[in-house]
Amino acid sequence: MLYRKSVDTLSPYVPGFQPAMDGSVIKINSNENPYPPSPKVKELLGGFDFRQLRYYPDATSQPLRELIGAQHGLSSRQVLCGNGSDEVISLIFKVFFEQGDTVATPYPTYTFYKSVADIINVKVAFVDTAEDFVIDLQGLVNTGAKGIFIANPNAQTGRLLPLQSIEELLNRYNGLVVIDEAYIDFAGQQSSAVHLIGAYPNLIVLRTLSKSYSLCGIRVGFCIADESLIHAMDKCRDSYNVNHLSQIIAAAALSDQPYLETTVERVVRSRDKLEDELHKLGFTVYPSHANFLLCKPHQRSAADIYNYLKAQQIYVRHFDSPRLSDKLRISIGTEEEVESLLRHLRQYLGSDAAAHT
């Protein structure tokens, strides 16, 4: 056997099912933005000089770092860009943790943290959230872990941890604190831990352009942190880790904040409507500040509803894991996709749903 023995026991990260997309498919299982990227991206690609591709990209993504830093009132030396925020997560594990160290994270959360930890033999201490999925911060601290990872709003649940609570955590915990803000634009920038950068040298804030900027396909993420942490990560990242097209597309999207605000508002309106309608259909719906809803049906099993919707080419997410197997996670689609989902749910649930209206 040529690979490490530990590889045999790894459980790889499992992304949402990716169906072949055509006009009949409604894909609301991966928390993608249902609307296209900024028109500035389309304009950029329409006039792109393909001859540029024979050159290596900017090795440090410096223009992109400068743009991100300026937007947050920070130095470019406090920013690092990656091939999606997943690469940045992997880099954080590589740089800050040794084999045998422990990191703590709430349960449930983004499962990629454990996937990366397992690869480099870092232990993960999961701390159960409350019945309503509120995060137990003191429980995370009590693990004695070297680092704490919190997705905020939390992946799978959409629950938002207030900024004040994050600051309280930083005031009583000296280990590395990673706040993964993949969905923060749907919660409002006032909730972002970026405001705490500079005051807490052990804080790393993660961001991605996959969700609110509709750019899953270009794989660009970044983190913001103290200069010393960014310097350490810069020494260990892959060379040319963000390709040229991705860098310039990301910059075009980031420069169009009015478009971002418009699409976020549309998603939030649809999220609120879907929440109301699911309540009428007899679902328990958990509070969400993200672009998805976690909900629990009561008339039929979550697995049955998932399979019914799949047969209609409507793809939502069902997790066969503790505390989630009786629930569905539904990404927010376009207004038309939300209406189609609701129409099929009403048809499937029939008289059971009518009893709750």
PDB file of C-alpha atoms in Angstrom, residues 52-248:
ATOM      1  CA  GLN A  52      -3.621  36.686 -21.010  1.00  0.00           C
ATOM      2  CA  LEU A  53      -4.005  33.054 -20.051  1.00  0.00           C
ATOM      3  CA  ARG A  54      -0.506  32.167 -21.224  1.00  0.00           C
ATOM      4  CA  TYR A  55       0.910  34.118 -18.278  1.00  0.00           C
ATOM      5  CA  TYR A  56       0.973  33.034 -14.667  1.00  0.00           C
ATOM      6  CA  PRO A  57      -1.559  34.839 -12.479  1.00  0.00           C
ATOM      7  CA  ASP A  58      -0.583  37.314  -9.796  1.00  0.00           C
ATOM      8  CA  ALA A  59       1.077  34.960  -7.311  1.00  0.00           C
ATOM      9  CA  THR A  60      -0.372  36.610  -4.211  1.00  0.00           C
ATOM     10  CA  SER A  61      -3.680  37.893  -5.653  1.00  0.00           C
ATOM     11  CA  GLN A  62      -2.420  41.307  -4.567  1.00  0.00           C
ATOM     12  CA  PRO A  63      -4.921  43.517  -6.467  1.00  0.00           C
ATOM     13  CA  LEU A  64      -7.762  41.419  -5.065  1.00  0.00           C
ATOM     14  CA  ARG A  65      -6.328  41.623  -1.553  1.00  0.00           C
ATOM     15  CA  GLU A  66      -6.073  45.386  -1.861  1.00  0.00           C
ATOM     16  CA  LEU A  67      -9.697  45.653  -2.986  1.00  0.00           C
ATOM     17  CA  ILE A  68     -10.941  43.445  -0.128  1.00  0.00           C
ATOM     18  CA  GLY A  69      -8.840  45.274   2.419  1.00  0.00           C
ATOM     19  CA  ALA A  70     -10.072  48.665   1.234  1.00  0.00           C
ATOM     20  CA  GLN A  71     -13.709  47.543   1.422  1.00  0.00           C
ATOM     21  CA  HIS A  72     -13.244  46.587   5.071  1.00  0.00           C
ATOM     22  CA  GLY A  73     -11.018  49.495   6.055  1.00  0.00           C
ATOM     23  CA  LEU A  74      -8.038  47.184   6.506  1.00  0.00           C
ATOM     24  CA  SER A  75      -4.601  46.648   5.014  1.00  0.00           C
ATOM     25  CA  SER A  76      -4.057  44.145   2.212  1.00  0.00           C
ATOM     26  CA  ARG A  77      -1.546  42.534   4.598  1.00  0.00           C
ATOM     27  CA  GLN A  78      -4.527  41.423   6.676  1.00  0.00           C
ATOM     28  CA  VAL A  79      -6.081  39.522   3.761  1.00  0.00           C
ATOM     29  CA  LEU A  80      -5.310  36.161   2.167  1.00  0.00           C
ATOM     30  CA  CYS A  81      -7.116  34.771  -0.886  1.00  0.00           C
ATOM     31  CA  GLY A  82      -7.668  31.128  -1.673  1.00  0.00           C
ATOM     32  CA  ASN A  83      -9.157  28.653  -4.107  1.00  0.00           C
ATOM     33  CA  GLY A  84     -12.481  28.841  -2.316  1.00  0.00           C
ATOM     34  CA  SER A  85     -12.739  29.203   1.440  1.00  0.00           C
ATOM     35  CA  ASP A  86     -12.220  25.424   1.616  1.00  0.00           C
ATOM     36  CA  GLU A  87      -8.587  25.898   0.598  1.00  0.00           C
ATOM     37  CA  VAL A  88      -8.218  28.545   3.288  1.00  0.00           C
ATOM     38  CA  ILE A  89      -9.687  26.139   5.865  1.00  0.00           C
ATOM     39  CA  SER A  90      -7.212  23.468   4.803  1.00  0.00           C
ATOM     40  CA  LEU A  91      -4.393  25.984   5.078  1.00  0.00           C
ATOM     41  CA  ILE A  92      -5.459  26.998   8.581  1.00  0.00           C
ATOM     42  CA  PHE A  93      -5.242  23.389   9.715  1.00  0.00           C
ATOM     43  CA  LYS A  94      -1.866  22.965   8.040  1.00  0.00           C
ATOM     44  CA  VAL A  95      -0.376  26.103   9.576  1.00  0.00           C
ATOM     45  CA  PHE A  96      -1.795  26.258  13.094  1.00  0.00           C
ATOM     46  CA  PHE A  97      -2.310  22.667  14.272  1.00  0.00           C
ATOM     47  CA  GLU A  98      -0.027  19.714  14.913  1.00  0.00           C
ATOM     48  CA  GLN A  99      -0.940  16.034  14.746  1.00  0.00           C
ATOM     49  CA  GLY A 100      -2.790  15.119  17.920  1.00  0.00           C
ATOM     50  CA  ASP A 101      -4.063  18.651  18.602  1.00  0.00           C
ATOM     51  CA  THR A 102      -7.785  19.154  19.186  1.00  0.00           C
ATOM     52  CA  VAL A 103     -10.134  21.690  17.635  1.00  0.00           C
ATOM     53  CA  ALA A 104     -13.688  22.281  18.841  1.00  0.00           C
ATOM     54  CA  THR A 105     -16.766  23.056  16.792  1.00  0.00           C
ATOM     55  CA  PRO A 106     -20.521  22.989  17.379  1.00  0.00           C
ATOM     56  CA  TYR A 107     -22.676  20.105  16.202  1.00  0.00           C
ATOM     57  CA  PRO A 108     -24.195  20.182  13.687  1.00  0.00           C
ATOM     58  CA  THR A 109     -22.031  22.344  11.458  1.00  0.00           C
ATOM     59  CA  TYR A 110     -20.076  22.368   8.201  1.00  0.00           C
ATOM     60  CA  THR A 111     -18.691  18.838   7.912  1.00  0.00           C
ATOM     61  CA  PHE A 112     -15.618  19.896   5.909  1.00  0.00           C
ATOM     62  CA  TYR A 113     -13.860  20.925   9.138  1.00  0.00           C
ATOM     63  CA  LYS A 114     -13.726  17.311  10.292  1.00  0.00           C
ATOM     64  CA  SER A 115     -12.782  16.064   6.826  1.00  0.00           C
ATOM     65  CA  VAL A 116      -9.677  18.257   6.828  1.00  0.00           C
ATOM     66  CA  ALA A 117      -8.860  17.505  10.472  1.00  0.00           C
ATOM     67  CA  ASP A 118      -8.965  13.765   9.797  1.00  0.00           C
ATOM     68  CA  ILE A 119      -6.505  14.073   6.930  1.00  0.00           C
ATOM     69  CA  ILE A 120      -3.809  15.576   9.171  1.00  0.00           C
ATOM     70  CA  ASN A 121      -4.767  13.612  12.308  1.00  0.00           C
ATOM     71  CA  VAL A 122      -6.181  16.515  14.286  1.00  0.00           C
ATOM     72  CA  LYS A 123      -8.934  15.561  16.725  1.00  0.00           C
ATOM     73  CA  VAL A 124     -12.347  17.242  16.576  1.00  0.00           C
ATOM     74  CA  ALA A 125     -14.389  17.819  19.725  1.00  0.00           C
ATOM     75  CA  PHE A 126     -18.028  18.315  18.780  1.00  0.00           C
ATOM     76  CA  VAL A 127     -20.138  20.267  21.240  1.00  0.00           C
ATOM     77  CA  ASP A 128     -23.866  19.726  20.861  1.00  0.00           C
ATOM     78  CA  THR A 129     -25.980  22.783  20.224  1.00  0.00           C
ATOM     79  CA  ALA A 130     -29.163  23.274  22.239  1.00  0.00           C
ATOM     80  CA  GLU A 131     -32.482  21.794  21.129  1.00  0.00           C
ATOM     81  CA  ASP A 132     -33.109  24.942  19.058  1.00  0.00           C
ATOM     82  CA  PHE A 133     -29.513  24.751  17.708  1.00  0.00           C
ATOM     83  CA  VAL A 134     -28.136  27.694  19.725  1.00  0.00           C
ATOM     84  CA  ILE A 135     -24.353  27.294  20.081  1.00  0.00           C
ATOM     85  CA  ASP A 136     -22.891  26.454  23.500  1.00  0.00           C
ATOM     86  CA  LEU A 137     -19.873  28.767  23.659  1.00  0.00           C
ATOM     87  CA  GLN A 138     -18.813  27.795  27.150  1.00  0.00           C
ATOM     88  CA  GLY A 139     -18.965  24.156  26.132  1.00  0.00           C
ATOM     89  CA  LEU A 140     -16.549  24.898  23.276  1.00  0.00           C
ATOM     90  CA  VAL A 141     -14.133  26.605  25.648  1.00  0.00           C
ATOM     91  CA  ASN A 142     -14.398  23.769  28.164  1.00  0.00           C
ATOM     92  CA  THR A 143     -13.037  21.260  25.641  1.00  0.00           C
ATOM     93  CA  GLY A 144      -9.576  22.747  26.118  1.00  0.00           C
ATOM     94  CA  ALA A 145      -9.136  22.698  22.341  1.00  0.00           C
ATOM     95  CA  LYS A 146      -6.308  24.583  20.653  1.00  0.00           C
ATOM     96  CA  GLY A 147      -8.752  26.196  18.228  1.00  0.00           C
ATOM     97  CA  ILE A 148     -12.479  26.784  17.785  1.00  0.00           C
ATOM     98  CA  PHE A 149     -14.294  26.790  14.432  1.00  0.00           C
ATOM     99  CA  ILE A 150     -17.729  28.425  14.218  1.00  0.00           C
ATOM    100  CA  ALA A 151     -19.740  28.831  11.021  1.00  0.00           C
ATOM    101  CA  ASN A 152     -21.807  31.982  11.502  1.00  0.00           C
ATOM    102  CA  PRO A 153     -24.584  31.825  10.411  1.00  0.00           C
ATOM    103  CA  ASN A 154     -24.177  28.143  11.105  1.00  0.00           C
ATOM    104  CA  ALA A 155     -24.123  25.675   8.229  1.00  0.00           C
ATOM    105  CA  GLN A 156     -27.065  23.232   8.277  1.00  0.00           C
ATOM    106  CA  THR A 157     -29.087  25.362  10.738  1.00  0.00           C
ATOM    107  CA  GLY A 158     -28.786  29.013   9.676  1.00  0.00           C
ATOM    108  CA  ARG A 159     -28.632  30.176  13.308  1.00  0.00           C
ATOM    109  CA  LEU A 160     -26.747  33.438  13.853  1.00  0.00           C
ATOM    110  CA  LEU A 161     -24.425  33.952  16.798  1.00  0.00           C
ATOM    111  CA  PRO A 162     -24.579  37.634  17.826  1.00  0.00           C
ATOM    112  CA  LEU A 163     -21.403  39.656  17.435  1.00  0.00           C
ATOM    113  CA  GLN A 164     -21.441  40.403  21.154  1.00  0.00           C
ATOM    114  CA  SER A 165     -21.271  36.671  21.908  1.00  0.00           C
ATOM    115  CA  ILE A 166     -18.269  36.238  19.606  1.00  0.00           C
ATOM    116  CA  GLU A 167     -16.490  39.079  21.379  1.00  0.00           C
ATOM    117  CA  GLU A 168     -17.272  37.520  24.761  1.00  0.00           C
ATOM    118  CA  LEU A 169     -15.724  34.271  23.501  1.00  0.00           C
ATOM    119  CA  LEU A 170     -12.582  36.087  22.361  1.00  0.00           C
ATOM    120  CA  ASN A 171     -12.276  37.800  25.737  1.00  0.00           C
ATOM    121  CA  ARG A 172     -12.133  34.507  27.628  1.00  0.00           C
ATOM    122  CA  TYR A 173     -10.385  32.190  25.171  1.00  0.00           C
ATOM    123  CA  ASN A 174      -6.786  32.542  23.968  1.00  0.00           C
ATOM    124  CA  GLY A 175      -6.719  29.834  21.309  1.00  0.00           C
ATOM    125  CA  LEU A 176      -7.325  30.378  17.612  1.00  0.00           C
ATOM    126  CA  VAL A 177     -10.921  31.388  16.817  1.00  0.00           C
ATOM    127  CA  VAL A 178     -12.089  30.881  13.230  1.00  0.00           C
ATOM    128  CA  ILE A 179     -15.420  32.472  12.308  1.00  0.00           C
ATOM    129  CA  ASP A 180     -16.625  31.142   8.969  1.00  0.00           C
ATOM    130  CA  GLU A 181     -18.922  33.785   7.453  1.00  0.00           C
ATOM    131  CA  ALA A 182     -19.944  32.057   4.233  1.00  0.00           C
ATOM    132  CA  TYR A 183     -23.534  33.275   4.704  1.00  0.00           C
ATOM    133  CA  ILE A 184     -22.995  36.560   6.528  1.00  0.00           C
ATOM    134  CA  ASP A 185     -24.314  38.773   3.714  1.00  0.00           C
ATOM    135  CA  PHE A 186     -27.771  37.298   4.263  1.00  0.00           C
ATOM    136  CA  ALA A 187     -27.576  38.238   7.949  1.00  0.00           C
ATOM    137  CA  GLY A 188     -26.303  41.794   7.510  1.00  0.00           C
ATOM    138  CA  GLN A 189     -22.792  43.187   7.654  1.00  0.00           C
ATOM    139  CA  GLN A 190     -23.405  44.586  11.131  1.00  0.00           C
ATOM    140  CA  SER A 191     -23.244  40.969  12.342  1.00  0.00           C
ATOM    141  CA  SER A 192     -19.772  40.335  10.912  1.00  0.00           C
ATOM    142  CA  ALA A 193     -16.790  39.553  13.121  1.00  0.00           C
ATOM    143  CA  VAL A 194     -14.620  41.508  10.663  1.00  0.00           C
ATOM    144  CA  HIS A 195     -15.382  44.465  12.948  1.00  0.00           C
ATOM    145  CA  LEU A 196     -13.262  42.749  15.626  1.00  0.00           C
ATOM    146  CA  ILE A 197     -10.152  42.356  13.486  1.00  0.00           C
ATOM    147  CA  GLY A 198      -7.366  44.425  14.979  1.00  0.00           C
ATOM    148  CA  ALA A 199      -8.622  44.040  18.535  1.00  0.00           C
ATOM    149  CA  TYR A 200      -8.094  40.266  18.728  1.00  0.00           C
ATOM    150  CA  PRO A 201      -4.896  38.789  17.226  1.00  0.00           C
ATOM    151  CA  ASN A 202      -6.229  35.212  17.580  1.00  0.00           C
ATOM    152  CA  LEU A 203      -9.232  35.790  15.277  1.00  0.00           C
ATOM    153  CA  ILE A 204      -9.562  34.630  11.658  1.00  0.00           C
ATOM    154  CA  VAL A 205     -12.686  35.532   9.668  1.00  0.00           C
ATOM    155  CA  LEU A 206     -13.473  33.459   6.580  1.00  0.00           C
ATOM    156  CA  ARG A 207     -15.478  34.641   3.580  1.00  0.00           C
ATOM    157  CA  THR A 208     -16.453  33.168   0.218  1.00  0.00           C
ATOM    158  CA  LEU A 209     -17.803  34.515  -3.060  1.00  0.00           C
ATOM    159  CA  SER A 210     -19.749  31.303  -3.636  1.00  0.00           C
ATOM    160  CA  LYS A 211     -22.961  32.204  -1.839  1.00  0.00           C
ATOM    161  CA  SER A 212     -24.093  35.828  -1.963  1.00  0.00           C
ATOM    162  CA  TYR A 213     -21.981  36.715  -5.017  1.00  0.00           C
ATOM    163  CA  SER A 214     -23.246  33.746  -7.100  1.00  0.00           C
ATOM    164  CA  LEU A 215     -19.726  32.607  -7.939  1.00  0.00           C
ATOM    165  CA  CYS A 216     -19.491  28.988  -6.799  1.00  0.00           C
ATOM    166  CA  GLY A 217     -17.937  28.126 -10.148  1.00  0.00           C
ATOM    167  CA  ILE A 218     -14.811  30.274  -9.846  1.00  0.00           C
ATOM    168  CA  ARG A 219     -13.782  29.021  -6.371  1.00  0.00           C
ATOM    169  CA  VAL A 220     -12.626  32.182  -4.609  1.00  0.00           C
ATOM    170  CA  GLY A 221     -12.587  32.660  -0.862  1.00  0.00           C
ATOM    171  CA  PHE A 222     -10.526  34.729   1.504  1.00  0.00           C
ATOM    172  CA  CYS A 223      -9.752  35.266   5.143  1.00  0.00           C
ATOM    173  CA  ILE A 224      -9.091  38.380   7.182  1.00  0.00           C
ATOM    174  CA  ALA A 225      -6.853  38.287  10.246  1.00  0.00           C
ATOM    175  CA  ASP A 226      -3.940  39.845  12.073  1.00  0.00           C
ATOM    176  CA  GLU A 227      -0.924  40.445   9.818  1.00  0.00           C
ATOM    177  CA  SER A 228       1.171  37.887  11.688  1.00  0.00           C
ATOM    178  CA  LEU A 229      -1.363  35.125  11.015  1.00  0.00           C
ATOM    179  CA  ILE A 230      -1.669  36.065   7.349  1.00  0.00           C
ATOM    180  CA  HIS A 231       2.134  36.086   7.024  1.00  0.00           C
ATOM    181  CA  ALA A 232       2.359  32.557   8.441  1.00  0.00           C
ATOM    182  CA  MET A 233      -0.341  31.311   6.075  1.00  0.00           C
ATOM    183  CA  ASP A 234       1.255  33.033   3.094  1.00  0.00           C
ATOM    184  CA  LYS A 235       4.447  31.060   3.662  1.00  0.00           C
ATOM    185  CA  CYS A 236       2.563  27.760   3.444  1.00  0.00           C
ATOM    186  CA  ARG A 237      -0.032  28.293   0.708  1.00  0.00           C
ATOM    187  CA  ASP A 238       0.357  26.853  -2.782  1.00  0.00           C
ATOM    188  CA  SER A 239       1.998  29.113  -5.345  1.00  0.00           C
ATOM    189  CA  TYR A 240      -0.407  30.716  -7.842  1.00  0.00           C
ATOM    190  CA  ASN A 241      -3.284  29.312  -5.793  1.00  0.00           C
ATOM    191  CA  VAL A 242      -5.956  31.561  -7.356  1.00  0.00           C
ATOM    192  CA  ASN A 243      -6.082  31.563 -11.151  1.00  0.00           C
ATOM    193  CA  HIS A 244      -6.131  34.746 -13.215  1.00  0.00           C
ATOM    194  CA  LEU A 245      -9.732  34.531 -14.400  1.00  0.00           C
ATOM    195  CA  SER A 246     -10.990  33.889 -10.896  1.00  0.00           C
ATOM    196  CA  GLN A 247      -9.072  36.879  -9.543  1.00  0.00           C
ATOM    197  CA  ILE A 248     -10.459  39.363 -12.045  1.00  0.00           C
TER     198      ILE A 248
END
